[in-house]
């Protein structure tokens, strides 16, 4: 791998131990994956923020990088934290957890990272353009950036994304290169898609089938006539969760699809496959639901507006989390949506979500419109699940 | 028997092999405090990775897994070394930040649990001692 004199200097520790460790990570990854050189990145998004996931040791590593002089060289934002940073007590988060979570955020802040904690950085200004090289970690956002925006990123882990932030570089391999962005399997969808759970179920159907047939699959997905930003956000989360997919092309919808012809290898998603995937994410009865959540990935302002209209003058009967990013919450505050939603008894869980908050075992069953949230509710938190449409989740909350 | 692979992170150790034929997800699949494999249905379920030369085909699951390896290293329950068929980013980064010797591109079908292995990750070699 060719390193510039400046990169060699970083590797030799001339800018301190944190930048040296960062360069070691990048140089090793570059060597493993056969990168010829490093490329500059213009945007970074870092996962591994919740103290629930990091633990004391993960926090110690971040604190060491901060005290070792690590400073972000490019615009960098964070993935969701384990709590609403401003208003956590009402969500049942302990003061001890909050203290530890703040230490994590302090370490990032010391390193010059913008502590906006969200899986949808593209909704508030961390928005790369077509062809831009970036280093993001959140799997749903990686997929959204690559496929929907046409930016270029590998699926970074927390430490490798931090390494990119501290050096402003990433090794040139994987999805940064044209050759690896070509589709290699044609997915023909013969099913009708209406709402976010349909797109989530489609992500699971494709993800499940591709997971068993090798790494780095790039599906070319035909048969989708239209998809909203919210549909695509949910689809990206699901296909990344169930299939580890970081890039897909969808003719008529994503920007690079027109550069490619459909690959010869083909799989078909029938209505039956989609319906089966959808029903497999529901194992709770309506009466078992004691927790509802919308916002996996984090809600857009349009979705919050919709919730406010639907909940106006009503009263929710169960714990109901509205999860979004701090900047979008700010607009919801200004527009009066927050007041309406909170008057109905639902709770904003800003900066966090039902996947990363420390709520293991606290509820019996979750109702949500997100296939990804269903997966983690079962796998991480031990909840039963019920996958409903966005409107049905709201209706269920007041039943 | 000597097997030759590729250095992921250098270091030399001698230890007992713990071999899986399945992928390992460190996040959600391994207890970060004890090193026990907790994934239901995994062929190493209920066994501890602590101090072992952990042999498995490839890592899987969430990228948070790199920090789980760091947590294990910090509390003394990390594997002594990791041997993979193919090392992906999660395991590679976990080994770099935790300084766990790691070699990949090894034909792991030749290895079985209980073998004593000498790992020279610097040279990318693996010697079956007994």
mmCIF file of C-alpha atoms in Angstrom, chain A residues 49-51 78-95 97-109 113-118 298 321-327 329 347-353 356-358:
data_model
loop_
_atom_site.group_PDB
_atom_site.id
_atom_site.type_symbol
_atom_site.label_atom_id
_atom_site.label_comp_id
_atom_site.label_asym_id
_atom_site.label_seq_id
_atom_site.Cartn_x
_atom_site.Cartn_y
_atom_site.Cartn_z
ATOM 1 C CA UNK A 49 -22.029 5.538 21.181
ATOM 2 C CA UNK A 50 -24.439 3.938 23.655
ATOM 3 C CA UNK A 51 -22.721 3.191 26.981
ATOM 4 C CA UNK A 78 -22.567 10.297 16.066
ATOM 5 C CA UNK A 79 -24.986 7.378 16.045
ATOM 6 C CA UNK A 80 -27.778 7.265 18.680
ATOM 7 C CA UNK A 81 -26.793 7.258 22.351
ATOM 8 C CA UNK A 82 -28.347 5.121 25.076
ATOM 9 C CA UNK A 83 -30.617 7.911 26.247
ATOM 10 C CA UNK A 84 -32.259 11.223 25.485
ATOM 11 C CA UNK A 85 -29.360 13.474 26.434
ATOM 12 C CA UNK A 86 -31.602 16.232 27.807
ATOM 13 C CA UNK A 87 -34.629 14.396 29.139
ATOM 14 C CA UNK A 88 -33.866 10.840 30.235
ATOM 15 C CA UNK A 89 -35.490 10.354 33.654
ATOM 16 C CA UNK A 90 -38.964 10.073 32.143
ATOM 17 C CA UNK A 91 -37.721 7.216 29.919
ATOM 18 C CA UNK A 92 -36.680 5.202 32.972
ATOM 19 C CA UNK A 93 -32.932 5.775 32.500
ATOM 20 C CA UNK A 94 -30.969 5.741 35.779
ATOM 21 C CA UNK A 95 -28.750 8.629 36.889
ATOM 22 C CA UNK A 97 -26.266 5.263 33.335
ATOM 23 C CA UNK A 98 -26.753 8.933 32.384
ATOM 24 C CA UNK A 99 -23.463 9.859 34.047
ATOM 25 C CA UNK A 100 -21.583 7.184 32.093
ATOM 26 C CA UNK A 101 -23.323 8.128 28.843
ATOM 27 C CA UNK A 102 -22.280 11.755 29.361
ATOM 28 C CA UNK A 103 -18.643 10.629 29.820
ATOM 29 C CA UNK A 104 -18.835 8.941 26.403
ATOM 30 C CA UNK A 105 -20.222 12.104 24.799
ATOM 31 C CA UNK A 106 -17.606 14.237 26.585
ATOM 32 C CA UNK A 107 -14.813 12.113 25.080
ATOM 33 C CA UNK A 108 -16.261 12.604 21.596
ATOM 34 C CA UNK A 109 -16.758 16.318 22.191
ATOM 35 C CA UNK A 113 -17.032 15.423 17.100
ATOM 36 C CA UNK A 114 -20.498 16.994 16.785
ATOM 37 C CA UNK A 115 -22.526 15.135 19.418
ATOM 38 C CA UNK A 116 -25.732 14.958 17.441
ATOM 39 C CA UNK A 117 -26.702 11.360 18.070
ATOM 40 C CA UNK A 118 -28.681 9.961 15.159
ATOM 41 C CA UNK A 298 -35.050 8.202 13.328
ATOM 42 C CA UNK A 321 -41.661 6.373 22.244
ATOM 43 C CA UNK A 322 -41.208 8.900 19.432
ATOM 44 C CA UNK A 323 -37.534 8.593 18.460
ATOM 45 C CA UNK A 324 -35.774 11.204 16.372
ATOM 46 C CA UNK A 325 -32.676 13.365 16.076
ATOM 47 C CA UNK A 326 -32.147 16.568 18.108
ATOM 48 C CA UNK A 327 -32.294 18.936 15.073
ATOM 49 C CA UNK A 329 -36.980 17.574 17.375
ATOM 50 C CA UNK A 347 -42.793 10.453 24.964
ATOM 51 C CA UNK A 348 -40.058 11.893 22.803
ATOM 52 C CA UNK A 349 -36.917 9.769 23.046
ATOM 53 C CA UNK A 350 -34.549 12.098 21.188
ATOM 54 C CA UNK A 351 -30.870 11.141 20.528
ATOM 55 C CA UNK A 352 -31.725 7.481 21.232
ATOM 56 C CA UNK A 353 -34.048 4.670 20.133
ATOM 57 C CA UNK A 356 -29.799 1.110 21.782
ATOM 58 C CA UNK A 357 -31.464 2.296 25.024
ATOM 59 C CA UNK A 358 -30.835 0.030 28.057
#
